[in-house]
Amino acid sequence: MPEEAPLPLPVLEEFEASGPLVGILIGSESDREAMEPATEELSERGISYELNVLSAHRDPRAVAEYASTAALRGVRVIIAGAGMAAALPGVVAAYTDLPVIGVPLVSSKSAVGGLDAILAIVQMPPGVPVACVSLNGARNAAILAAKILGQGGGYPGSSRPPTLEA
Ligand code: RP5
C-alpha cells in the first residue's frame, strides 16, 4: 500500500506571514537597557521584532510556551539575553527548532562580572546549540539575526547588504 501523502499544514502557512521575524527575550526588566542596541539595530534595518521579559527560573512554563509556539507565529530567529547563570537561551533552544542567539549580560548582581553568563550560554551540551555573542553583545546579536534572515549587510553601521559585484 502506498504511503499516504503528508497532510498540508494550512495553519502554519497562515501564520507565516504574520508576527515579527525576530523574538527577543530578556530574563529580567533589569536586562532591558543592555538589550536596547539589539532593538535599535533591528529597527534601523526594518526588521520586525517583539520583546518579552520571561525568566527561565521564575517562569519556566511561560518560556516553554513562548519558545514552542514562536515559529507558528512567524518568528524566525530568537535572541535571548540574560545575566548570571543565564539559562534562558538554552531553555528556549530546548523548546524550538528556530536558531537561538544568546547574549550574555553583565548583571550588577554577578559575582564574576558576566563570566557566569558567558559560560552558561557558550557551554551548551551537544545537541542543543545556542549561538553566543560577546558579553553585552546585543547589537551583534541583532546583526547575526539579520544575517540568518538573509537581510544581513556585512558592514557594521550599515544596513546596506553586501554585493558581489565589482
Ligand atoms: C537573570 O538574573 C536576569 O537575566 C538578570 O540578568 C539577572 C538578575 O535579574 P534580576 O534579579 O535583576 O531580576 O535572571
mmCIF file of C-alpha atoms and ligand atoms in Angstrom:
data_model
loop_
_atom_site.group_PDB
_atom_site.id
_atom_site.type_symbol
_atom_site.label_atom_id
_atom_site.label_comp_id
_atom_site.label_asym_id
_atom_site.label_seq_id
_atom_site.Cartn_x
_atom_site.Cartn_y
_atom_site.Cartn_z
ATOM 1 C CA MET A 1 0.000 0.000 0.000
ATOM 2 C CA PRO A 2 1.421 3.416 -0.937
ATOM 3 C CA GLU A 3 2.292 5.730 1.877
ATOM 4 C CA GLU A 4 -0.228 8.471 2.442
ATOM 5 C CA ALA A 5 0.916 11.924 1.444
ATOM 6 C CA PRO A 6 1.556 14.136 4.439
ATOM 7 C CA LEU A 7 -1.301 16.416 5.335
ATOM 8 C CA PRO A 8 -0.903 20.032 4.251
ATOM 9 C CA LEU A 9 -0.353 22.486 7.044
ATOM 10 C CA PRO A 10 -2.662 25.416 6.300
ATOM 11 C CA VAL A 11 -2.352 26.683 9.823
ATOM 12 C CA LEU A 12 1.414 27.031 9.515
ATOM 13 C CA GLU A 13 1.090 28.862 6.208
ATOM 14 C CA GLU A 14 -1.472 31.166 7.701
ATOM 15 C CA PHE A 15 0.891 32.072 10.487
ATOM 16 C CA GLU A 16 3.956 32.517 8.320
ATOM 17 C CA ALA A 17 3.007 35.947 7.025
ATOM 18 C CA SER A 18 2.120 37.322 10.420
ATOM 19 C CA GLY A 19 4.061 38.110 13.518
ATOM 20 C CA PRO A 20 7.524 39.579 13.963
ATOM 21 C CA LEU A 21 10.569 37.912 12.417
ATOM 22 C CA VAL A 22 12.762 38.206 15.489
ATOM 23 C CA GLY A 23 11.716 37.339 19.004
ATOM 24 C CA ILE A 24 13.805 38.969 21.720
ATOM 25 C CA LEU A 25 13.589 37.602 25.223
ATOM 26 C CA ILE A 26 15.191 39.029 28.326
ATOM 27 C CA GLY A 27 15.368 37.312 31.664
ATOM 28 C CA SER A 28 14.524 40.386 33.701
ATOM 29 C CA GLU A 29 13.442 44.008 33.423
ATOM 30 C CA SER A 30 16.948 44.769 34.661
ATOM 31 C CA ASP A 31 18.267 43.436 31.319
ATOM 32 C CA ARG A 32 16.218 45.812 29.169
ATOM 33 C CA GLU A 33 18.742 48.648 28.869
ATOM 34 C CA ALA A 34 21.591 46.321 27.894
ATOM 35 C CA MET A 35 19.471 44.862 25.093
ATOM 36 C CA GLU A 36 18.427 48.193 23.597
ATOM 37 C CA PRO A 37 21.211 48.097 20.954
ATOM 38 C CA ALA A 38 19.520 44.999 19.539
ATOM 39 C CA THR A 39 16.149 46.666 19.139
ATOM 40 C CA GLU A 40 17.809 49.767 17.673
ATOM 41 C CA GLU A 41 19.745 47.704 15.144
ATOM 42 C CA LEU A 42 16.686 45.718 14.074
ATOM 43 C CA SER A 43 14.629 48.905 13.782
ATOM 44 C CA GLU A 44 17.295 50.556 11.623
ATOM 45 C CA ARG A 45 17.256 47.532 9.345
ATOM 46 C CA GLY A 46 13.478 47.482 9.159
ATOM 47 C CA ILE A 47 13.286 44.008 10.663
ATOM 48 C CA SER A 48 10.192 43.346 12.751
ATOM 49 C CA TYR A 49 10.691 42.137 16.296
ATOM 50 C CA GLU A 50 8.950 41.672 19.614
ATOM 51 C CA LEU A 51 10.492 41.881 23.065
ATOM 52 C CA ASN A 52 9.246 39.942 26.056
ATOM 53 C CA VAL A 53 10.510 39.617 29.603
ATOM 54 C CA LEU A 54 10.460 35.937 30.522
ATOM 55 C CA SER A 55 12.585 34.340 33.172
ATOM 56 C CA ALA A 56 13.823 30.768 32.808
ATOM 57 C CA HIS A 57 13.934 30.281 36.571
ATOM 58 C CA ARG A 58 10.966 32.411 37.674
ATOM 59 C CA ASP A 59 8.543 31.430 34.945
ATOM 60 C CA PRO A 60 9.850 28.375 33.079
ATOM 61 C CA ARG A 61 6.389 27.377 31.816
ATOM 62 C CA ALA A 62 5.926 30.702 30.071
ATOM 63 C CA VAL A 63 9.364 30.354 28.475
ATOM 64 C CA ALA A 64 8.444 26.885 27.212
ATOM 65 C CA GLU A 65 5.128 28.153 25.870
ATOM 66 C CA TYR A 66 6.777 31.092 24.104
ATOM 67 C CA ALA A 67 9.573 29.036 22.566
ATOM 68 C CA SER A 68 7.373 26.195 21.416
ATOM 69 C CA THR A 69 4.883 28.491 19.650
ATOM 70 C CA ALA A 70 7.219 31.171 18.280
ATOM 71 C CA ALA A 71 7.728 29.542 14.868
ATOM 72 C CA LEU A 72 3.968 29.174 14.422
ATOM 73 C CA ARG A 73 3.594 32.916 14.863
ATOM 74 C CA GLY A 74 6.175 33.714 12.210
ATOM 75 C CA VAL A 75 9.256 34.237 14.370
ATOM 76 C CA ARG A 76 12.343 33.034 12.514
ATOM 77 C CA VAL A 77 15.171 33.830 14.952
ATOM 78 C CA ILE A 78 15.163 34.182 18.720
ATOM 79 C CA ILE A 79 17.586 36.389 20.616
ATOM 80 C CA ALA A 80 17.742 35.681 24.339
ATOM 81 C CA GLY A 81 19.660 37.922 26.706
ATOM 82 C CA ALA A 82 20.286 37.059 30.326
ATOM 83 C CA GLY A 83 22.769 37.559 33.113
ATOM 84 C CA MET A 84 24.168 35.466 35.956
ATOM 85 C CA ALA A 85 23.524 31.708 35.458
ATOM 86 C CA ALA A 86 21.917 32.563 32.138
ATOM 87 C CA ALA A 87 19.727 29.536 31.476
ATOM 88 C CA LEU A 88 17.273 31.394 29.258
ATOM 89 C CA PRO A 89 18.845 30.863 25.797
ATOM 90 C CA GLY A 90 19.413 27.171 26.444
ATOM 91 C CA VAL A 91 15.904 26.583 27.745
ATOM 92 C CA VAL A 92 14.484 28.393 24.731
ATOM 93 C CA ALA A 93 16.617 26.264 22.390
ATOM 94 C CA ALA A 94 15.301 23.141 24.093
ATOM 95 C CA TYR A 95 11.762 24.062 23.060
ATOM 96 C CA THR A 96 12.240 25.268 19.488
ATOM 97 C CA ASP A 97 13.974 24.385 16.246
ATOM 98 C CA LEU A 98 14.477 28.077 15.495
ATOM 99 C CA PRO A 99 18.035 29.402 15.690
ATOM 100 C CA VAL A 100 18.702 30.902 19.119
ATOM 101 C CA ILE A 101 21.273 33.612 19.732
ATOM 102 C CA GLY A 102 22.286 34.053 23.352
ATOM 103 C CA VAL A 103 23.531 37.353 24.697
ATOM 104 C CA PRO A 104 25.469 37.050 27.945
ATOM 105 C CA LEU A 105 24.794 40.154 30.025
ATOM 106 C CA VAL A 106 26.681 41.762 32.862
ATOM 107 C CA SER A 107 24.347 41.784 35.836
ATOM 108 C CA SER A 108 25.028 44.134 38.726
ATOM 109 C CA LYS A 109 24.402 41.087 40.913
ATOM 110 C CA SER A 110 27.046 38.972 39.198
ATOM 111 C CA ALA A 111 29.951 37.970 41.415
ATOM 112 C CA VAL A 112 32.166 37.385 38.403
ATOM 113 C CA GLY A 113 31.437 40.266 36.067
ATOM 114 C CA GLY A 114 29.496 38.355 33.425
ATOM 115 C CA LEU A 115 31.732 35.299 33.133
ATOM 116 C CA ASP A 116 28.871 33.324 34.672
ATOM 117 C CA ALA A 117 26.544 34.250 31.821
ATOM 118 C CA ILE A 118 29.197 33.623 29.164
ATOM 119 C CA LEU A 119 29.859 30.114 30.433
ATOM 120 C CA ALA A 120 26.168 29.318 30.855
ATOM 121 C CA ILE A 121 25.432 30.249 27.253
ATOM 122 C CA VAL A 122 28.564 29.122 25.450
ATOM 123 C CA GLN A 123 28.802 25.739 27.140
ATOM 124 C CA MET A 124 25.583 24.198 25.869
ATOM 125 C CA PRO A 125 25.860 20.421 25.744
ATOM 126 C CA PRO A 126 25.955 18.780 22.297
ATOM 127 C CA GLY A 127 22.599 18.557 20.530
ATOM 128 C CA VAL A 128 21.057 21.813 21.699
ATOM 129 C CA PRO A 129 23.029 24.582 20.013
ATOM 130 C CA VAL A 130 22.911 28.214 21.085
ATOM 131 C CA ALA A 131 24.966 30.848 19.298
ATOM 132 C CA CYS A 132 26.764 33.046 21.798
ATOM 133 C CA VAL A 133 27.764 36.614 21.005
ATOM 134 C CA SER A 134 30.065 38.783 23.063
ATOM 135 C CA LEU A 135 29.387 39.989 26.589
ATOM 136 C CA ASN A 136 26.645 42.632 26.322
ATOM 137 C CA GLY A 137 26.757 41.967 22.572
ATOM 138 C CA ALA A 138 23.140 42.864 21.891
ATOM 139 C CA ARG A 139 23.911 44.715 18.681
ATOM 140 C CA ASN A 140 25.940 41.824 17.333
ATOM 141 C CA ALA A 141 23.043 39.512 18.122
ATOM 142 C CA ALA A 142 20.760 41.670 16.002
ATOM 143 C CA ILE A 143 23.257 41.773 13.132
ATOM 144 C CA LEU A 144 23.642 37.997 13.313
ATOM 145 C CA ALA A 145 19.862 37.594 13.336
ATOM 146 C CA ALA A 146 19.663 39.787 10.240
ATOM 147 C CA LYS A 147 22.247 37.606 8.523
ATOM 148 C CA ILE A 148 20.357 34.440 9.423
ATOM 149 C CA LEU A 149 17.274 36.047 7.895
ATOM 150 C CA GLY A 150 19.249 36.821 4.750
ATOM 151 C CA GLN A 151 18.933 40.529 5.397
ATOM 152 C CA GLY A 152 22.394 40.958 6.789
ATOM 153 C CA GLY A 153 24.579 43.565 5.217
ATOM 154 C CA GLY A 154 28.052 42.716 6.371
ATOM 155 C CA TYR A 155 29.210 46.147 7.352
ATOM 156 C CA PRO A 156 28.996 47.451 10.894
ATOM 157 C CA GLY A 157 26.819 50.529 10.967
ATOM 158 C CA SER A 158 25.371 49.849 7.550
ATOM 159 C CA SER A 159 22.025 48.380 6.687
ATOM 160 C CA ARG A 160 23.152 48.040 3.079
ATOM 161 C CA PRO A 161 23.501 44.424 2.009
ATOM 162 C CA PRO A 162 26.913 43.457 0.646
ATOM 163 C CA THR A 163 27.228 42.928 -3.071
ATOM 164 C CA LEU A 164 29.396 40.543 -5.038
ATOM 165 C CA GLU A 165 29.509 42.938 -7.955
ATOM 166 C CA ALA A 166 32.812 44.680 -8.626
HETATM 167 C C1 RP5 B 1 18.935 36.867 35.322
HETATM 168 O O1 RP5 B 1 19.412 37.338 36.522
HETATM 169 C C2 RP5 B 1 18.494 38.059 34.545
HETATM 170 O O2 RP5 B 1 18.691 37.851 33.177
HETATM 171 C C3 RP5 B 1 19.310 39.187 35.065
HETATM 172 O O3 RP5 B 1 20.423 39.493 34.248
HETATM 173 C C4 RP5 B 1 19.808 38.677 36.420
HETATM 174 C C5 RP5 B 1 19.273 39.469 37.573
HETATM 175 O O4 RP5 B 1 17.871 39.540 37.459
HETATM 176 P P1 RP5 B 1 17.022 40.416 38.459
HETATM 177 O O5 RP5 B 1 17.248 39.825 39.824
HETATM 178 O O6 RP5 B 1 17.531 41.834 38.361
HETATM 179 O O7 RP5 B 1 15.599 40.305 38.008
HETATM 180 O O8 RP5 B 1 17.870 36.013 35.535
#
